Structures are given as C-alpha cells and as structure tokens.
C-alpha cells in the first residue's frame, strides 16, 4: 500500500496495490496490523455506503463532535468524487485550510480524514458510490456541518453549476460562527 502524506498533518492518501489477472483484480483496502506498523492505528466500528444519482451532488462539509468524533477512511467504489478535508482544530497552524483529492473507482485511492477535520465530497459522475469506515458510531446529537461554499475556506469544488445539496447542508453555518470542539495537540 502506498501511503502519501498531505499538506494537512494527519490527512493521508492511501493507494492500495491491485493484483490483476484475466478475471479482474483484487485489492486489500485495509489491514489493521500493517497500517498500525505504519503509524495508522484505527479501530473502525461502522461502515457507510452512499449512492448519488447525479453528478454535482455535494455532501458536506460534515463533522461529528466529541464524544462521538470520527476518523473516516473514504473510497469511491463506483464513479468519481472530489473528496475534501478541512482542518478545524483550534490552535492549528493549518486551521481552515483544505485539501482535495480525486477518488475514483478506477484509481482506487482512499482518503483518511482524522477527527478534527471537516469532510465533504462532490460527485463527478452519475450513479457514484462512496464507502467509508468510521471509528465511532453515528450519533445524531453530535452531528454538525459547515457551509460547503464558505468564502473563508475557499474550496474550489470545480463546479460549473449549483450543486445538489441536502436541506441540512444548504443552511449550514459559516466557519466564523463555529466554536470548534477540536483542539490541535501536536507539532506539525
């Protein structure tokens, strides 16, 4: 597995190796022992799977606050997405900064989004499926969102038209109105 660090400490791109033959291919997308040896020690407890029918569907920017904060390992198993992580750890030198990665069924890349980061994605193809593992169970009382188009964050989603949004995402607050429960605890 190729492990690539990003400009946001803790956010990592994982590219599993694919082994192919005339039947197709096989890929190990997570191996707890190998990942722990590489410094990525996560105990995933919930798997999620979403399907978005239309290209231009935007989900995010989401987080789950403590005590139910989640680390997420995200991959696209059909179609294509532009996947985004935003640092929301108070005191972090990269607070409000974002990175984006193209995750497709073809490239097999995965994005590891740790606690203390917003997560969101926009679909680039119709009938796109996204699967992600989480280190805590979904807790509605801990669920939150920040505006996908917050000018203080300035994400370039690569959209040519308005995205398709949920009602929750359409009215999410701005980062400036958010009192982050996440605190930066390390050197970068």
C-alpha positions as a Markdown table, in Angstrom:
| # | Residue | x | y | z |
|---|---|---|---|---|
| 1 | Unk | 0.0 | 0.0 | 0.0 |
| 2 | Unk | 1.3 | 3.4 | -0.9 |
| 3 | Unk | 0.9 | 6.0 | 1.9 |
| 4 | Unk | 1.1 | 9.6 | 0.9 |
| 5 | Unk | 1.2 | 12.5 | 3.5 |
| 6 | Unk | -0.7 | 15.7 | 2.6 |
| 7 | Unk | -0.2 | 19.3 | 3.5 |
| 8 | Unk | -2.6 | 18.8 | 6.4 |
| 9 | Unk | -0.9 | 16.7 | 9.1 |
| 10 | Unk | -2.9 | 13.5 | 9.8 |
| 11 | Unk | -4.8 | 13.6 | 6.5 |
| 12 | Unk | -3.4 | 10.8 | 4.4 |
| 13 | Unk | -3.9 | 9.4 | 0.9 |
| 14 | Unk | -3.8 | 5.6 | 0.8 |
| 15 | Unk | -3.4 | 3.8 | -2.6 |
| 16 | Unk | -3.8 | 0.0 | -2.2 |
| 17 | Unk | -2.0 | -2.2 | -4.6 |
| 18 | Unk | -4.2 | -4.1 | -7.1 |
| 19 | Unk | -3.3 | -7.6 | -8.2 |
| 20 | Unk | -4.9 | -8.4 | -11.6 |
| 21 | Unk | -5.3 | -11.3 | -14.0 |
| 22 | Unk | -7.8 | -12.3 | -16.7 |
| 23 | Unk | -10.6 | -12.4 | -14.1 |
| 24 | Unk | -10.1 | -8.8 | -13.0 |
| 25 | Unk | -8.3 | -7.6 | -9.9 |
| 26 | Unk | -8.0 | -7.9 | -6.1 |
| 27 | Unk | -7.1 | -5.2 | -3.6 |
| 28 | Unk | -6.6 | -5.2 | 0.2 |
| 29 | Unk | -8.1 | -1.8 | 1.2 |
| 30 | Unk | -7.3 | -2.0 | 4.9 |
| 31 | Unk | -5.1 | -4.2 | 7.0 |
| 32 | Unk | -5.1 | -3.2 | 10.7 |
| 33 | Unk | -1.7 | -4.8 | 11.5 |
| 34 | Unk | 0.1 | -3.3 | 8.5 |
| 35 | Unk | -1.4 | 0.1 | 9.0 |
| 36 | Unk | -0.6 | 0.2 | 12.7 |
| 37 | Unk | 3.0 | -0.6 | 11.8 |
| 38 | Unk | 2.9 | 2.4 | 9.5 |
| 39 | Unk | 1.6 | 4.6 | 12.4 |
| 40 | Unk | -2.1 | 4.5 | 11.3 |
| 41 | Unk | -3.8 | 2.7 | 14.2 |
| 42 | Unk | -7.6 | 3.0 | 13.9 |
| 43 | Unk | -10.4 | 0.7 | 15.2 |
| 44 | Unk | -13.2 | 1.1 | 12.7 |
| 45 | Unk | -16.7 | 0.3 | 14.1 |
| 46 | Unk | -19.1 | 1.4 | 11.3 |
| 47 | Unk | -19.1 | 1.1 | 7.5 |
| 48 | Unk | -21.2 | 3.5 | 5.5 |
| 49 | Unk | -22.2 | 3.4 | 1.8 |
| 50 | Unk | -23.8 | 6.2 | -0.2 |
| 51 | Unk | -25.0 | 6.4 | -3.8 |
| 52 | Unk | -25.6 | 9.7 | -5.5 |
| 53 | Unk | -27.6 | 9.6 | -8.7 |
| 54 | Unk | -26.5 | 12.8 | -10.3 |
| 55 | Unk | -23.1 | 14.3 | -11.0 |
| 56 | Unk | -22.7 | 17.5 | -9.0 |
| 57 | Unk | -24.2 | 16.1 | -5.8 |
| 58 | Unk | -22.3 | 17.7 | -2.9 |
| 59 | Unk | -22.3 | 16.1 | 0.6 |
| 60 | Unk | -20.6 | 18.1 | 3.3 |
| 61 | Unk | -18.9 | 19.7 | 5.0 |
| 62 | Unk | -19.6 | 17.4 | 7.9 |
| 63 | Unk | -18.1 | 16.5 | 11.3 |
| 64 | Unk | -19.2 | 14.7 | 14.4 |
| 65 | Unk | -18.2 | 16.4 | 17.7 |
| 66 | Unk | -16.8 | 14.6 | 20.8 |
| 67 | Unk | -17.5 | 12.3 | 22.5 |
| 68 | Unk | -18.5 | 10.7 | 19.2 |
| 69 | Unk | -15.9 | 12.3 | 16.9 |
| 70 | Unk | -15.0 | 10.0 | 13.9 |
| 71 | Unk | -11.9 | 9.2 | 11.9 |
| 72 | Unk | -13.0 | 8.3 | 8.4 |
| 73 | Unk | -11.4 | 6.2 | 5.6 |
| 74 | Unk | -13.2 | 7.2 | 2.4 |
| 75 | Unk | -13.1 | 5.5 | -1.0 |
| 76 | Unk | -15.1 | 5.7 | -4.2 |
| 77 | Unk | -16.2 | 2.3 | -5.5 |
| 78 | Unk | -18.2 | 3.4 | -8.5 |
| 79 | Unk | -17.9 | 6.7 | -10.4 |
| 80 | Unk | -15.8 | 9.6 | -9.2 |
| 81 | Unk | -15.7 | 12.2 | -6.5 |
| 82 | Unk | -13.6 | 15.2 | -5.4 |
| 83 | Unk | -13.0 | 14.5 | -1.7 |
| 84 | Unk | -12.2 | 17.3 | 0.7 |
| 85 | Unk | -10.8 | 17.6 | 4.3 |
| 86 | Unk | -10.7 | 20.9 | 6.2 |
| 87 | Unk | -8.7 | 21.4 | 9.4 |
| 88 | Unk | -11.0 | 22.7 | 12.2 |
| 89 | Unk | -8.6 | 22.1 | 15.2 |
| 90 | Unk | -8.4 | 25.3 | 17.3 |
| 91 | Unk | -4.8 | 26.5 | 17.5 |
| 92 | Unk | -3.7 | 24.5 | 14.5 |
| 93 | Unk | -1.3 | 26.4 | 12.1 |
| 94 | Unk | -3.5 | 25.0 | 9.3 |
| 95 | Unk | -6.9 | 25.9 | 10.8 |
| 96 | Unk | -9.4 | 26.5 | 8.0 |
| 97 | Unk | -7.0 | 25.1 | 5.3 |
| 98 | Unk | -8.3 | 22.3 | 3.0 |
| 99 | Unk | -7.0 | 19.7 | 0.7 |
| 100 | Unk | -8.9 | 17.9 | -2.1 |
| 101 | Unk | -8.3 | 14.6 | -3.8 |
| 102 | Unk | -9.9 | 12.9 | -6.8 |
| 103 | Unk | -11.1 | 9.5 | -5.6 |
| 104 | Unk | -12.4 | 7.2 | -8.4 |
| 105 | Unk | -13.3 | 3.6 | -8.8 |
| 106 | Unk | -10.5 | 3.4 | -11.4 |
| 107 | Unk | -7.7 | 4.9 | -9.3 |
| 108 | Unk | -8.6 | 3.1 | -6.0 |
| 109 | Unk | -7.3 | 5.9 | -3.8 |
| 110 | Unk | -8.6 | 6.4 | -0.3 |
| 111 | Unk | -8.6 | 9.4 | 1.9 |
| 112 | Unk | -8.0 | 9.1 | 5.7 |
| 113 | Unk | -9.8 | 12.0 | 7.4 |
| 114 | Unk | -9.0 | 12.2 | 11.1 |
| 115 | Unk | -11.0 | 13.7 | 13.9 |
| 116 | Unk | -10.8 | 17.5 | 13.9 |
| 117 | Unk | -11.4 | 17.8 | 10.2 |
| 118 | Unk | -14.5 | 18.6 | 8.2 |
| 119 | Unk | -15.3 | 16.1 | 5.4 |
| 120 | Unk | -17.2 | 16.6 | 2.2 |
| 121 | Unk | -17.3 | 15.5 | -1.4 |
| 122 | Unk | -18.8 | 16.3 | -4.7 |
| 123 | Unk | -19.7 | 13.7 | -7.3 |
| 124 | Unk | -18.1 | 13.9 | -10.8 |
| 125 | Unk | -20.1 | 11.2 | -12.4 |
| 126 | Unk | -23.7 | 9.9 | -12.2 |
| 127 | Unk | -24.5 | 6.9 | -10.0 |
| 128 | Unk | -21.4 | 7.4 | -7.9 |
| 129 | Unk | -21.0 | 5.2 | -4.8 |
| 130 | Unk | -18.8 | 6.1 | -1.8 |
| 131 | Unk | -17.9 | 3.8 | 1.0 |
| 132 | Unk | -16.3 | 4.9 | 4.2 |
| 133 | Unk | -15.2 | 3.4 | 7.5 |
| 134 | Unk | -15.7 | 5.3 | 10.8 |
| 135 | Unk | -14.1 | 4.9 | 14.2 |
| 136 | Unk | -17.3 | 5.8 | 16.1 |
| 137 | Unk | -20.9 | 5.2 | 15.6 |
| 138 | Unk | -23.2 | 7.8 | 14.1 |
| 139 | Unk | -24.7 | 10.0 | 16.8 |
| 140 | Unk | -27.3 | 12.5 | 15.6 |
| 141 | Unk | -26.8 | 14.7 | 18.7 |
| 142 | Unk | -23.1 | 15.1 | 17.8 |
| 143 | Unk | -23.6 | 15.7 | 14.1 |
| 144 | Unk | -22.7 | 19.0 | 12.5 |
| 145 | Unk | -21.9 | 20.8 | 9.3 |
| 146 | Unk | -20.2 | 23.9 | 8.0 |
| 147 | Unk | -21.1 | 25.7 | 4.7 |
| 148 | Unk | -19.7 | 24.0 | 1.6 |
| 149 | Unk | -19.1 | 27.4 | 0.0 |
| 150 | Unk | -17.7 | 29.3 | 3.0 |
| 151 | Unk | -15.6 | 32.1 | 1.5 |
| 152 | Unk | -13.2 | 31.9 | 4.5 |
| 153 | Unk | -12.3 | 28.4 | 3.5 |
| 154 | Unk | -12.4 | 28.9 | -0.3 |
| 155 | Unk | -12.7 | 25.4 | -1.6 |
| 156 | Unk | -12.6 | 25.1 | -5.4 |
| 157 | Unk | -15.0 | 22.3 | -6.0 |
| 158 | Unk | -14.6 | 22.6 | -9.7 |
| 159 | Unk | -18.4 | 23.1 | -10.2 |
| 160 | Unk | -19.9 | 24.6 | -13.4 |
| 161 | Unk | -23.4 | 24.8 | -11.9 |
| 162 | Unk | -25.0 | 24.9 | -8.4 |
| 163 | Unk | -24.6 | 21.6 | -6.6 |
| 164 | Unk | -27.3 | 19.3 | -5.4 |
| 165 | Unk | -27.5 | 19.7 | -1.6 |
| 166 | Unk | -29.4 | 18.3 | 1.3 |
| 167 | Unk | -31.6 | 20.7 | 3.3 |
| 168 | Unk | -29.1 | 20.4 | 6.2 |
| 169 | Unk | -26.1 | 21.3 | 4.0 |
| 170 | Unk | -27.9 | 24.2 | 2.3 |
| 171 | Unk | -28.3 | 26.0 | 5.7 |
| 172 | Unk | -25.1 | 25.0 | 7.4 |
| 173 | Unk | -23.3 | 27.9 | 9.3 |
| 174 | Unk | -20.1 | 29.6 | 8.4 |
| 175 | Unk | -16.8 | 28.6 | 9.9 |
| 176 | Unk | -16.6 | 32.1 | 11.6 |
| 177 | Unk | -19.8 | 31.2 | 13.5 |
| 178 | Unk | -18.5 | 27.9 | 14.6 |
| 179 | Unk | -17.0 | 27.2 | 18.1 |
| 180 | Unk | -14.8 | 24.2 | 17.3 |
| 181 | Unk | -14.7 | 21.4 | 20.0 |
| 182 | Unk | -11.5 | 20.2 | 18.4 |
| 183 | Unk | -8.1 | 21.3 | 19.7 |
| 184 | Unk | -4.7 | 21.0 | 17.9 |
| 185 | Unk | -2.5 | 18.9 | 20.2 |
| 186 | Unk | 0.8 | 18.5 | 18.3 |
| 187 | Unk | 3.7 | 19.8 | 16.3 |
| 188 | Unk | 3.4 | 19.7 | 12.6 |
